[in-house]
C-alpha atoms as a printed R data frame, in Angstrom:
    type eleno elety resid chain resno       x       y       z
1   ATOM     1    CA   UNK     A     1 141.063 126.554 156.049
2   ATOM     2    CA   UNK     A     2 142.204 125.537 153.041
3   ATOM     3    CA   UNK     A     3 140.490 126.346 149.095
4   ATOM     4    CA   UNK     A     4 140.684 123.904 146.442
5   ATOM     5    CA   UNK     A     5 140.036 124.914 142.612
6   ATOM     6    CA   UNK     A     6 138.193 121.720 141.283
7   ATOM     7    CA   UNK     A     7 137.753 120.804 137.614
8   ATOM     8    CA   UNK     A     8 136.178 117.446 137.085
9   ATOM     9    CA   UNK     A     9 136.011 115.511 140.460
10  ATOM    10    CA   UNK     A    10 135.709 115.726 143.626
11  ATOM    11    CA   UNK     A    11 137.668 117.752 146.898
12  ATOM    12    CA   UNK     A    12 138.596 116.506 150.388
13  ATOM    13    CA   UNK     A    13 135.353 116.825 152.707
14  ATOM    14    CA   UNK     A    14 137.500 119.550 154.591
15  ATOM    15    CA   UNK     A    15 138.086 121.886 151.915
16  ATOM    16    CA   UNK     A    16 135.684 124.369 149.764
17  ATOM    17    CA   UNK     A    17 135.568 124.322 146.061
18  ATOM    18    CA   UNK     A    18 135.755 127.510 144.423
19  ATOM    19    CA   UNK     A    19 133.398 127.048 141.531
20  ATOM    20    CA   UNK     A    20 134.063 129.284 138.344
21  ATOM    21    CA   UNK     A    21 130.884 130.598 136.995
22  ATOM    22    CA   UNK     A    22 131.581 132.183 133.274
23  ATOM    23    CA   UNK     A    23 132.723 134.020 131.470
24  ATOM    24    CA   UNK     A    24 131.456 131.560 128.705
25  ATOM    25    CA   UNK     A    25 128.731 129.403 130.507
26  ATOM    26    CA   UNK     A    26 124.577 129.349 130.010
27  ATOM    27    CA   UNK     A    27 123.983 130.558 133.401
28  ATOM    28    CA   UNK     A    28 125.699 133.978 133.154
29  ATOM    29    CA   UNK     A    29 124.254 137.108 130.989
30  ATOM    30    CA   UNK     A    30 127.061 137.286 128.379
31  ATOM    31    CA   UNK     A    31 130.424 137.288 129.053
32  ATOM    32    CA   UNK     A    32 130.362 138.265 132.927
33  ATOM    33    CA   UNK     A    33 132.288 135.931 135.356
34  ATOM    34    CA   UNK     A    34 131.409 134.707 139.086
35  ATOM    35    CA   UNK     A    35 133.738 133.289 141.453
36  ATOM    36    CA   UNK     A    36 131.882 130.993 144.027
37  ATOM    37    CA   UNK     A    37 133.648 129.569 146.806
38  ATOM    38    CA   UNK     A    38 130.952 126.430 148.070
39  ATOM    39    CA   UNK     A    39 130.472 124.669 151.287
40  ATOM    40    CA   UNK     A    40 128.343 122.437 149.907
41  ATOM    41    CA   UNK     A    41 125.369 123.212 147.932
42  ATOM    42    CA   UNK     A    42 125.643 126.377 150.115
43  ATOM    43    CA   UNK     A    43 127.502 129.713 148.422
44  ATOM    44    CA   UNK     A    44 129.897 130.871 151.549
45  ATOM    45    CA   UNK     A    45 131.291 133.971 149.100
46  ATOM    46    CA   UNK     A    46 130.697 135.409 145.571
47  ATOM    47    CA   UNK     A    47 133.171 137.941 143.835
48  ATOM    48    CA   UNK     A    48 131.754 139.382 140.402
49  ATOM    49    CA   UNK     A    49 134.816 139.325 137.614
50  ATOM    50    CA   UNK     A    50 134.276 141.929 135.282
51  ATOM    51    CA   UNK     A    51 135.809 143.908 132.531
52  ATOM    52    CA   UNK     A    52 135.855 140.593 129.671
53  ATOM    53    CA   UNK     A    53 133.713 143.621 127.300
54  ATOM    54    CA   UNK     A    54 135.825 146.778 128.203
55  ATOM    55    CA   UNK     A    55 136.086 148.644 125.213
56  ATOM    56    CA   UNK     A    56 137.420 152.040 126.533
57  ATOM    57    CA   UNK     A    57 134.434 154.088 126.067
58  ATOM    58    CA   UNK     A    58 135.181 156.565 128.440
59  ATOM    59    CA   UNK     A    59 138.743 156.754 127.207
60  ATOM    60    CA   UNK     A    60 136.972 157.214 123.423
61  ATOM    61    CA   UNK     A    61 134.798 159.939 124.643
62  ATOM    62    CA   UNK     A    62 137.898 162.131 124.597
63  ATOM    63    CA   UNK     A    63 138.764 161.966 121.094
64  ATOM    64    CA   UNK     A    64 135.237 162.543 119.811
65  ATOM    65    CA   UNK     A    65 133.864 165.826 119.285
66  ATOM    66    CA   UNK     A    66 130.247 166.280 120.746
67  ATOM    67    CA   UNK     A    67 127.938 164.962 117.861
68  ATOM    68    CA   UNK     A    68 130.488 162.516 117.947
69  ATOM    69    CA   UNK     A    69 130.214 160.490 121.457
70  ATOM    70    CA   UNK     A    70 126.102 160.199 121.004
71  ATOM    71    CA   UNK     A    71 126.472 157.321 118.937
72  ATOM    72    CA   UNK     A    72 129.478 155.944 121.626
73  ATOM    73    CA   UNK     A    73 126.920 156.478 125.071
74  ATOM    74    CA   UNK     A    74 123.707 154.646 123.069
75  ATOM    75    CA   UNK     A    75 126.009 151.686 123.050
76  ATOM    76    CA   UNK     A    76 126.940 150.286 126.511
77  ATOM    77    CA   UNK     A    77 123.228 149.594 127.761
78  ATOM    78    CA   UNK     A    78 122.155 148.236 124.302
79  ATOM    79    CA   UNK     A    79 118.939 147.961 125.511
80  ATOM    80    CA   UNK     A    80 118.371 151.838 126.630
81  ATOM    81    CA   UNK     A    81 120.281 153.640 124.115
82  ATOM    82    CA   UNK     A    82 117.800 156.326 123.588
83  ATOM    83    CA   UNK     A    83 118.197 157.046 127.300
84  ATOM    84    CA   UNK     A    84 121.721 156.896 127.183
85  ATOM    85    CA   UNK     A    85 122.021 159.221 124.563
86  ATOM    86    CA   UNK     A    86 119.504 161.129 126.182
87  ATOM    87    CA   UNK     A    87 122.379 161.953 129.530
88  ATOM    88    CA   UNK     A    88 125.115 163.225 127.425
89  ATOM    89    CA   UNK     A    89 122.658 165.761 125.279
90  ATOM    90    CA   UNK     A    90 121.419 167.449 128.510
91  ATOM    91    CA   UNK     A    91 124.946 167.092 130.215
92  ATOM    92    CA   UNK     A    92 126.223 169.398 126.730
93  ATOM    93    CA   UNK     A    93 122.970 171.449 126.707
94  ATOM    94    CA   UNK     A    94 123.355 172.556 130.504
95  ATOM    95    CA   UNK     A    95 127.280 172.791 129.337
96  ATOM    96    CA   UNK     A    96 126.249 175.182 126.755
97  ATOM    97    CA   UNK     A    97 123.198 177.123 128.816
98  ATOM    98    CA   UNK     A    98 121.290 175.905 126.130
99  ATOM    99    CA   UNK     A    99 117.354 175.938 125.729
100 ATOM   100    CA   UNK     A   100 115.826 172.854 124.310
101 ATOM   101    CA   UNK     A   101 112.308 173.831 122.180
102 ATOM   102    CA   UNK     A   102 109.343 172.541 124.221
103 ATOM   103    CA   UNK     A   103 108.514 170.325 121.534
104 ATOM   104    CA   UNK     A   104 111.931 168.569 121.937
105 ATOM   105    CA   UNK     A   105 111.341 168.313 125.496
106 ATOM   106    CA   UNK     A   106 108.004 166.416 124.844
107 ATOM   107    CA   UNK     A   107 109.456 164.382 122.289
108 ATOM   108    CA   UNK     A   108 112.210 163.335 124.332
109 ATOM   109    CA   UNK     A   109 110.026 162.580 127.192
110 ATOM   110    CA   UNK     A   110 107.974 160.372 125.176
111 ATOM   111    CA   UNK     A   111 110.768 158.184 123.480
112 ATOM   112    CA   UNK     A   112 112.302 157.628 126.618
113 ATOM   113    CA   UNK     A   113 109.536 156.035 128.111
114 ATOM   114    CA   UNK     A   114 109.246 154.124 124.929
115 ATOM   115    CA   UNK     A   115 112.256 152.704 125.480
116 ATOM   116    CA   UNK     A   116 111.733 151.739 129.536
117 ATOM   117    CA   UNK     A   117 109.328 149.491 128.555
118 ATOM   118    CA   UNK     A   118 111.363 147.668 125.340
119 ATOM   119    CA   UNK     A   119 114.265 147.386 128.535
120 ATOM   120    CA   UNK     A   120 111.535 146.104 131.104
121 ATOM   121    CA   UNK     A   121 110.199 143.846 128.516
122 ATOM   122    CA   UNK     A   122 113.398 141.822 127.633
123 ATOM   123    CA   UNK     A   123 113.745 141.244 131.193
124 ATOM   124    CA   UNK     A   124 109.978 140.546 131.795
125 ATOM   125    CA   UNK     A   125 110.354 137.751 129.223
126 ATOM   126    CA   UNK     A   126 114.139 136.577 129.701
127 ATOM   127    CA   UNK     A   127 113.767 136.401 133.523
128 ATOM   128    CA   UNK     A   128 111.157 133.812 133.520
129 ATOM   129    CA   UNK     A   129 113.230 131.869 130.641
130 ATOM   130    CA   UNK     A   130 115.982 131.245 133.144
131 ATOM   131    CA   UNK     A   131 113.979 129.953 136.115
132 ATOM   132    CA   UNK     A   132 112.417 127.404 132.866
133 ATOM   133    CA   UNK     A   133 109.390 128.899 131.665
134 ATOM   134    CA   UNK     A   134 110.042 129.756 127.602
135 ATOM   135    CA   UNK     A   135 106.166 131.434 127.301
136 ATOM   136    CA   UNK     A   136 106.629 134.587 128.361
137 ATOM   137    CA   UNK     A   137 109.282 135.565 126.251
138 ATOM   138    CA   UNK     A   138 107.270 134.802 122.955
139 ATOM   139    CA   UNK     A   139 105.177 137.244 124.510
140 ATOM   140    CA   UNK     A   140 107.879 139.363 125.237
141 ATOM   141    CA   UNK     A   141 109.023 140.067 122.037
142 ATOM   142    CA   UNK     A   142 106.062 140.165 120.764
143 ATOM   143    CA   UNK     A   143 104.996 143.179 122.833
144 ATOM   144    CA   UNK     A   144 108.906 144.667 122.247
145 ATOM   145    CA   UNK     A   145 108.021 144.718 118.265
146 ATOM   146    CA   UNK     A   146 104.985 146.696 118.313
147 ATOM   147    CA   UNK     A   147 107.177 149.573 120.090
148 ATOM   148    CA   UNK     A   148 110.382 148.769 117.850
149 ATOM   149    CA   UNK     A   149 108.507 149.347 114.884
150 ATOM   150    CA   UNK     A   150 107.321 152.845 116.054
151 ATOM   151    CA   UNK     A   151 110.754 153.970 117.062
152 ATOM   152    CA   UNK     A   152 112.347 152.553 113.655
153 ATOM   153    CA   UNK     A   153 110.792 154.864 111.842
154 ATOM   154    CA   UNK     A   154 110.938 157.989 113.717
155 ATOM   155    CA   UNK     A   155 114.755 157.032 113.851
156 ATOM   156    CA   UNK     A   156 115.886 154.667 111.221
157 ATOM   157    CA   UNK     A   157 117.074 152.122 113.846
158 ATOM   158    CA   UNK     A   158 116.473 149.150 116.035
159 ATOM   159    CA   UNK     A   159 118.744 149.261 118.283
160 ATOM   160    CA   UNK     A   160 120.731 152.448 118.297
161 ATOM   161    CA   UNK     A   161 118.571 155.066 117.254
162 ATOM   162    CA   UNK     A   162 121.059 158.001 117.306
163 ATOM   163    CA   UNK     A   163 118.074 160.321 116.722
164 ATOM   164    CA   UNK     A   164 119.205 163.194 120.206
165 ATOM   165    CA   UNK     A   165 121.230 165.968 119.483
166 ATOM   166    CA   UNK     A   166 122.680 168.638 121.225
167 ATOM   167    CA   UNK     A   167 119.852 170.934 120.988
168 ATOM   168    CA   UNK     A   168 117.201 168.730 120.591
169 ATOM   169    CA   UNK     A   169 116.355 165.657 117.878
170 ATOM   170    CA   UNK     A   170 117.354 164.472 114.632
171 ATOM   171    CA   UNK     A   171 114.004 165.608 112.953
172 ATOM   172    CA   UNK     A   172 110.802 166.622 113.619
173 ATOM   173    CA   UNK     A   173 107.659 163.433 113.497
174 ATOM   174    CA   UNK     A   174 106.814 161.656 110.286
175 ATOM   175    CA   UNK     A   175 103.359 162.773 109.110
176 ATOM   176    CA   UNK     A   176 100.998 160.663 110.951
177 ATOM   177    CA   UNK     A   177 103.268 159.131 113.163
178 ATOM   178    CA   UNK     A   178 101.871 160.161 116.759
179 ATOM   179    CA   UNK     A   179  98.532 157.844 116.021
180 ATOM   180    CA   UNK     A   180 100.471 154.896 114.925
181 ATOM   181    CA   UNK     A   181 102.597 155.550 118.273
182 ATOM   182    CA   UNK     A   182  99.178 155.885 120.248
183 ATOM   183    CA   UNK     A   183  98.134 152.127 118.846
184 ATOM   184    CA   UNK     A   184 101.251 150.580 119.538
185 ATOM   185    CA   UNK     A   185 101.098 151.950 123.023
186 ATOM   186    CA   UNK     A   186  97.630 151.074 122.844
187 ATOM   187    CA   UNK     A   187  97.809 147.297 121.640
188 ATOM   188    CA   UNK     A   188 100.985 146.425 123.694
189 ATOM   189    CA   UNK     A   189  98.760 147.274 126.854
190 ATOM   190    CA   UNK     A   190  95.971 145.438 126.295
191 ATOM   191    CA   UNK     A   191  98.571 142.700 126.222
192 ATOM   192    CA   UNK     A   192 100.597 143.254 129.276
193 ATOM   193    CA   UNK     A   193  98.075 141.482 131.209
194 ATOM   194    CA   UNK     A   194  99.352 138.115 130.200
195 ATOM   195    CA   UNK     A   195 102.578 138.834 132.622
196 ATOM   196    CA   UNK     A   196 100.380 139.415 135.589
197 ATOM   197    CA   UNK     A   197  98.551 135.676 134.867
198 ATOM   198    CA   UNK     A   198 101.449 133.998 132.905
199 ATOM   199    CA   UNK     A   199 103.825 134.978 135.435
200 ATOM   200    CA   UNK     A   200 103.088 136.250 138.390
201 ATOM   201    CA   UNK     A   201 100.094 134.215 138.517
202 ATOM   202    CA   UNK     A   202 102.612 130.701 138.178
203 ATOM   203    CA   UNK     A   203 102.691 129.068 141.411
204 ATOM   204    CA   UNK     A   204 106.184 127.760 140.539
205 ATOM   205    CA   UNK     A   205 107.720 131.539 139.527
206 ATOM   206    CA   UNK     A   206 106.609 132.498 142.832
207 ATOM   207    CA   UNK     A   207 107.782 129.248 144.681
208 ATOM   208    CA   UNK     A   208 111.778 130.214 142.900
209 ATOM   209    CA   UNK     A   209 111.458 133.770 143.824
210 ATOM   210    CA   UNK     A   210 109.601 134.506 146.878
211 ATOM   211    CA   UNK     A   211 111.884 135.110 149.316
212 ATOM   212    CA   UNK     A   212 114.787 134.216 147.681
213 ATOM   213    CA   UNK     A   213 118.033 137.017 147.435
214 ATOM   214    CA   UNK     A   214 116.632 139.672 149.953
215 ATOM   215    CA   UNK     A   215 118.749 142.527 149.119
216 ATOM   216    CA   UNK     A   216 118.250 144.902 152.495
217 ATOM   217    CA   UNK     A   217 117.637 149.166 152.166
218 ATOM   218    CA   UNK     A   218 121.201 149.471 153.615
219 ATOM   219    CA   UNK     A   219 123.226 147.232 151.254
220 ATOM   220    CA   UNK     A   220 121.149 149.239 148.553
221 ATOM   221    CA   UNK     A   221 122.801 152.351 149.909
222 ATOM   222    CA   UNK     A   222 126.460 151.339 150.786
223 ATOM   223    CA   UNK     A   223 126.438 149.417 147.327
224 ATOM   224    CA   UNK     A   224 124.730 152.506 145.413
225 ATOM   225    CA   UNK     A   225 122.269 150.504 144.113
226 ATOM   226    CA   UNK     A   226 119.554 152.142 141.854
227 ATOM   227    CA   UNK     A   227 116.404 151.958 139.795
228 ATOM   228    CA   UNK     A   228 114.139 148.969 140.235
229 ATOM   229    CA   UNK     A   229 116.165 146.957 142.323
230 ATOM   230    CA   UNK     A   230 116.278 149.504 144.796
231 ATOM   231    CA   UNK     A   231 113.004 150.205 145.084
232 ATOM   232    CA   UNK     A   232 112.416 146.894 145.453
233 ATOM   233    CA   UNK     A   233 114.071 147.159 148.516
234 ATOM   234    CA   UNK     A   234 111.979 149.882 149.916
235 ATOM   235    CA   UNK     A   235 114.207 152.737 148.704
236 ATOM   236    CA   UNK     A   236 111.823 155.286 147.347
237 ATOM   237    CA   UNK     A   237 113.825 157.364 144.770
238 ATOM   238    CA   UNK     A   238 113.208 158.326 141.348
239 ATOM   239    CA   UNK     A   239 114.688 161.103 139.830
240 ATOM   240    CA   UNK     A   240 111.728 161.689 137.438
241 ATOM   241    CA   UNK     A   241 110.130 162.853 140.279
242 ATOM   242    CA   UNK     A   242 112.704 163.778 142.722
243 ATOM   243    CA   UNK     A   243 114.871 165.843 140.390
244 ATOM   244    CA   UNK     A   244 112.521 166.337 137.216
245 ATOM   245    CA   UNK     A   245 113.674 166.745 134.083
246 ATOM   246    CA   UNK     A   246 113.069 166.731 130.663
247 ATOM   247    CA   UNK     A   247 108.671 167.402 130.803
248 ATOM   248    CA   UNK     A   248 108.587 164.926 134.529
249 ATOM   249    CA   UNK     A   249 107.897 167.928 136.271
250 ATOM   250    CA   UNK     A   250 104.474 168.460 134.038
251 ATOM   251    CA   UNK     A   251 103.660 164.548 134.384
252 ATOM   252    CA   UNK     A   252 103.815 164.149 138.263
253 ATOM   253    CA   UNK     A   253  99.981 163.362 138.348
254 ATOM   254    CA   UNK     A   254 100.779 160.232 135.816
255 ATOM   255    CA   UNK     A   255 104.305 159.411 137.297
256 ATOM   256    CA   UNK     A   256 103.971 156.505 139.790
257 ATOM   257    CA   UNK     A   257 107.040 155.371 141.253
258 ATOM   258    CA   UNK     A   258 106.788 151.572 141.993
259 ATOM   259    CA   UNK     A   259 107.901 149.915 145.142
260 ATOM   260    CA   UNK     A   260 107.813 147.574 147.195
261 ATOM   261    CA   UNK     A   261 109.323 146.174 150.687
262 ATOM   262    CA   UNK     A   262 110.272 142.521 150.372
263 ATOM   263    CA   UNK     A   263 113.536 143.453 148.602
264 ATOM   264    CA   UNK     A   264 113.495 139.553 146.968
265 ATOM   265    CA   UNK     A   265 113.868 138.280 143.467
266 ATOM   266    CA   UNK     A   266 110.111 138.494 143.060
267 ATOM   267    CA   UNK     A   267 109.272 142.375 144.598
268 ATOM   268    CA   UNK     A   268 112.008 143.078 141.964
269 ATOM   269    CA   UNK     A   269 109.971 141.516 139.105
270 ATOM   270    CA   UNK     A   270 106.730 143.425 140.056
271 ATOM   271    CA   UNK     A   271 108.362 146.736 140.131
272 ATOM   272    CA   UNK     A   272 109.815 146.184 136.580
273 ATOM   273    CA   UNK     A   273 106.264 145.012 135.680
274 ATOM   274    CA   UNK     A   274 104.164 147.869 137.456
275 ATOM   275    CA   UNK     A   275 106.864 150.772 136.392
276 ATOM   276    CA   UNK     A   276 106.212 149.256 132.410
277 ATOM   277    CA   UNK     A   277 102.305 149.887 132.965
278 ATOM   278    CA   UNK     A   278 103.034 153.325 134.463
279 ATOM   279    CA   UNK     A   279 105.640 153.989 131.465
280 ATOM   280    CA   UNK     A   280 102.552 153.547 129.209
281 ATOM   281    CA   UNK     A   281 100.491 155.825 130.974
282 ATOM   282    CA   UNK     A   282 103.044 158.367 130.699
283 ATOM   283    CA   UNK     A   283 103.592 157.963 126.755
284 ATOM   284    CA   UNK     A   284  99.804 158.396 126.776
285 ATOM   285    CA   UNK     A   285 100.424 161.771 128.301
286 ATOM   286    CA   UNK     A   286 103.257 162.726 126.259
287 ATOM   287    CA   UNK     A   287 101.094 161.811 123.367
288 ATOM   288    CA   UNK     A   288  98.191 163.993 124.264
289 ATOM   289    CA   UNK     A   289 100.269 166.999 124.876
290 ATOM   290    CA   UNK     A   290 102.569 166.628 121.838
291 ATOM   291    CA   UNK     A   291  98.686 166.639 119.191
292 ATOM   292    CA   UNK     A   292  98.105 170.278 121.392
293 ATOM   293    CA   UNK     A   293 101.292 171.744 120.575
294 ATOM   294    CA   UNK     A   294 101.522 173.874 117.715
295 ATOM   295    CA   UNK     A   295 104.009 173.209 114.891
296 ATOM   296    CA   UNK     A   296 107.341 174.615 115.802
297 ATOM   297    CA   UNK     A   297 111.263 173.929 115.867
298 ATOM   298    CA   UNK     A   298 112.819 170.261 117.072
299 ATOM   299    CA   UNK     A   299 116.130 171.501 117.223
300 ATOM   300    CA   UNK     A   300 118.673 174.404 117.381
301 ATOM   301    CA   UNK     A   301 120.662 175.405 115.425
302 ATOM   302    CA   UNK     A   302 124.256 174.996 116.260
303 ATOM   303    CA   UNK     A   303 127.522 176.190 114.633
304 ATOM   304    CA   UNK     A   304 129.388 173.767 112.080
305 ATOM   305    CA   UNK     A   305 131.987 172.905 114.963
306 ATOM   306    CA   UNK     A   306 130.386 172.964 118.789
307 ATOM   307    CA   UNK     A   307 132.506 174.072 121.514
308 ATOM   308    CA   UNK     A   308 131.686 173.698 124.958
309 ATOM   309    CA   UNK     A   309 132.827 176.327 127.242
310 ATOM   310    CA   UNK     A   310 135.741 175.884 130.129
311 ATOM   311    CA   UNK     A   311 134.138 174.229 133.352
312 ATOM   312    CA   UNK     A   312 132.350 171.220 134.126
313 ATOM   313    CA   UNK     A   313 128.902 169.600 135.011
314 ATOM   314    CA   UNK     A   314 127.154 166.820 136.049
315 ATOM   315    CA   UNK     A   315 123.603 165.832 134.165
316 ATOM   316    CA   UNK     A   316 121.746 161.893 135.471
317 ATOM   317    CA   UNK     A   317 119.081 160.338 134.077
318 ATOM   318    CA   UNK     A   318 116.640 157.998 135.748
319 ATOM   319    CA   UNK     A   319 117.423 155.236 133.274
320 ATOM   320    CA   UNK     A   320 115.409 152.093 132.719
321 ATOM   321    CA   UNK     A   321 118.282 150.074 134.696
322 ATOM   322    CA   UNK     A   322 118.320 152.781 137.448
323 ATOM   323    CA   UNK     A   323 120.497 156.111 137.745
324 ATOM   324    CA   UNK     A   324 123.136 157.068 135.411
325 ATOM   325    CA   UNK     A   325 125.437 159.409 135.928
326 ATOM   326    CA   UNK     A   326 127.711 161.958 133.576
327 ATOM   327    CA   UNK     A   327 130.919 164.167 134.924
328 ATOM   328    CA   UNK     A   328 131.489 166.579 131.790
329 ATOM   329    CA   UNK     A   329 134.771 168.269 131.711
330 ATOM   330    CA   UNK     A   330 135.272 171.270 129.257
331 ATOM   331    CA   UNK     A   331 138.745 172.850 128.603
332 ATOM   332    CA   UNK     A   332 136.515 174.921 125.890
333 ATOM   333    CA   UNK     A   333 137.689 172.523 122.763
334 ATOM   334    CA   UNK     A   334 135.124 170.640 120.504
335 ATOM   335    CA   UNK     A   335 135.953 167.264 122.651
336 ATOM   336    CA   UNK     A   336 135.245 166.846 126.140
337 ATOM   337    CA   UNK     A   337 138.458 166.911 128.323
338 ATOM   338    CA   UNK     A   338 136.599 164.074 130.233
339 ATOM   339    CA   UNK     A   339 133.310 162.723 130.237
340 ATOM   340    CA   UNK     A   340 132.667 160.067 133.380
341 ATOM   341    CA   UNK     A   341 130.151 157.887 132.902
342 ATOM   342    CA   UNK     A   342 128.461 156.305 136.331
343 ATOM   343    CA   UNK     A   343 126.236 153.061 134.612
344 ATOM   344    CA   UNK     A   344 123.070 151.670 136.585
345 ATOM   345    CA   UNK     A   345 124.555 147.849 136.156
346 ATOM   346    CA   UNK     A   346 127.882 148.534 137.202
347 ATOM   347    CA   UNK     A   347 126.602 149.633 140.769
348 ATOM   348    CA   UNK     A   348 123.448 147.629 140.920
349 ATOM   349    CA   UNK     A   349 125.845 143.998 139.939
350 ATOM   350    CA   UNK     A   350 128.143 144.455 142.895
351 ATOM   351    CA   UNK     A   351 125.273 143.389 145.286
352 ATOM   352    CA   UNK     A   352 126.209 140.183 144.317
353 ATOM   353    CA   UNK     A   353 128.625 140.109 147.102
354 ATOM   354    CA   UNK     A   354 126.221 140.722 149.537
355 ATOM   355    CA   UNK     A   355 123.252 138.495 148.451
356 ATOM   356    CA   UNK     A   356 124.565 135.456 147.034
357 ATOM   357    CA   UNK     A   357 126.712 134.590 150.196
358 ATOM   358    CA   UNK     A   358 124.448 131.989 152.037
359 ATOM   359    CA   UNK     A   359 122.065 130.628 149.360
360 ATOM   360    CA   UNK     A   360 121.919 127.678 147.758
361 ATOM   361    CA   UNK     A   361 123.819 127.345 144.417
362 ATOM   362    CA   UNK     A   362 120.206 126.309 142.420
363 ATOM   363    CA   UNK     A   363 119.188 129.908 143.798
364 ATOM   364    CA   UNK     A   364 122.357 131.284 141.964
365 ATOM   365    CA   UNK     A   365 120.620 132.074 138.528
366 ATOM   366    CA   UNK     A   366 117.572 133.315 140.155
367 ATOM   367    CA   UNK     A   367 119.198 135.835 142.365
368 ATOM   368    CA   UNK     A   368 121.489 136.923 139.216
369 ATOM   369    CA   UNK     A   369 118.750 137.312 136.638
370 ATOM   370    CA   UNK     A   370 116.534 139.445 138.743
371 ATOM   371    CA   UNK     A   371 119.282 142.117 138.796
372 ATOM   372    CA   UNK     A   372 118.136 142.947 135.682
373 ATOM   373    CA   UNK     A   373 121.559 143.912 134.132
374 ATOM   374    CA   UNK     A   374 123.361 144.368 130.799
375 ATOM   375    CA   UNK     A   375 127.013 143.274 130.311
376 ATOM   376    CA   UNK     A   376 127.951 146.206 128.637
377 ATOM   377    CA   UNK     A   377 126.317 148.828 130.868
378 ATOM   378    CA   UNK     A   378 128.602 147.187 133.655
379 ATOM   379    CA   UNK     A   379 132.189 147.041 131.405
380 ATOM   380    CA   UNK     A   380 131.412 150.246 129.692
């Protein structure tokens, strides 16, 4: 068999065209590139092209001290960067021996399930955008604004909030700051109904996703696919509950891992829409605990220059995008000797391979949205 790279025109009947999706073109998310080879309307293989945003972070790590590479790791999943600076703290702290004061802990705990549900609600809004319905993401960011407006002022950004340290957080809560937390939570619930109707409730969403890219429980594994997606397929794993950290271990009656066995385009929508209710639930929680704690410390205090001794260890996360993973290496200087990072998207995007090979091209965009994914989380 012969391939033939086509442009403008047409190919012989008895050759494939290998079709060039991205790294510039409206179908992909950002500058990520897909190589289709076609029989047809019919996808025979797909090989994701990455590495157009590699920036070197890893590389960077290494020539940061340990304040330092927090503001580097909130920066590859733009959309989780509390939780990504939340991997290398605890990957340090356990580095260190270190004990985190309970109110940290709490405070962490909450923030982080803040942010799940600002990640779960670009995709709950986005997703639907690219099968043709624009509603949902005027809702979307809507929803996303009450919660940004909380976490802006707790930590001065939008984006990157920079507010973990080694030790614990930035500072402690502006005065008055858990109730206008509790109404945001509040008022972006009584609002998440409108997915449920808007969306899952649209013949047509359902008609583009049911069924379509069935991603099986043993491609999940061999791929080392995590998070939503996964569960999606049936895999039941959740490190907030499997592995607790952080205050998990104190929340298991409120923590609800979401799943479901279809392993298509539209299980993975639910779970991202049933793990943002359950996020809620648990900021509740973290909310009612952190109005019975006495006043007390946020942080430690550390020396002017933090060392970390000689060794190494491994801290993950159960990140809004699924697991993430960090190898610390000390050689007992005030900059890692290496620091690995193992991203959700980076994993979870190499399914491609195995679930775009036999669909239809006008599937293409349906099956890549609903991996949920972020450029920079896969190019690090």
């Amino acid at each position: 068999m012969t391939e033939t790279t086509v442009g403008i025109g047409g190919a012989a009947e008895s050759t494939d065209m290998v079709l060039n999706i991205g790294p510039q073109h409206p179908s992909t998310h950002g500058v990520l590139r897909l190589r289709l080879v076609l029989d047809g309307e019919r996808i025979q293989h797909a090989e994701p092209v990455i590495g157009y945003m590699h920036r070197g972070a890893e590389k960077l790590f290494e020539a940061r001290d340990y304040r330092q590479i927090i503001m580097l790791a909130n920066r590859h999943d733009w959309l989780s960067a509390f939780s990504n600076e939340l991997g290398v703290v605890l990957g340090v702290e356990r580095m260190l021996g270190m004990e985190v004061p309970e109110r940290a802990v709490w405070t962490r705990t909450l923030l982080a399930e803040l942010n799940r549900v600002l990640n779960h609600l670009m995709f709950l809004g986005s997703y639907p955008l690219e099968l043709g319905g624009i509603t949902p993401v005027f809702h979307a960011f809507r929803e996303r604004e009450e919660l940004q407006t909380v976490m802006e002022e707790i930590s001065g950004g939008r984006m990157h909030y920079m507010f973990n340290r080694v030790g614990g957080l930035k500072e402690d809560l502006p005065a008055g700051w858990l109730g206008r937390a509790r109404h945001a939570v509040a008022q972006v619930r009584s609002r998440m109904p409108v997915f449920d109707d808007l969306v899952l409730g649209n013949e047509i969403f359902r008609g583009r996703t049911r069924g379509i890219g069935v991603l099986s429980p043993e491609a999940v594994h061999a791929y080392g696919v995590s998070g939503p997606i996964a569960r999606a397929s049936g895999v039941d794993f959740d490190l907030r509950r499997d592995e607790p950290y952080l205050a998990y271990a104190e929340l298991r009656d409120t923590l609800r891992v979401v799943t479901r066995e279809e392993g298509d385009c539209l299980a993975r929508f639910e779970c991202l829409l049933e793990q943002s209710h359950n996020s809620l639930d648990l900021a509740d929680a973290c909310l009612d605990r952190l109005a019975e704690l006495a006043p007390g410390p946020i942080n430690q205090r550390l020396p002017k220059v933090l060392k970390a001794p000689e060794g190494a260890t491994y801290a993950w996360t159960e990140n809004p995008l699924g697991i993430n993973g960090y190898y610390l290496v000390s050689k007992g200087e005030k900059t890692p000797y290496r620091l690995k990072l193992r991203s959700a998207s980076y994993n979870n995007i190499q399914a491609l391979t195995e679930l775009l090979p036999g669909t239809l091209v006008a599937d293409m965009v349906a099956i890549l949205g609903s991996l949920f994914f972020v450029v920079g989380d896969i190019d690090k």
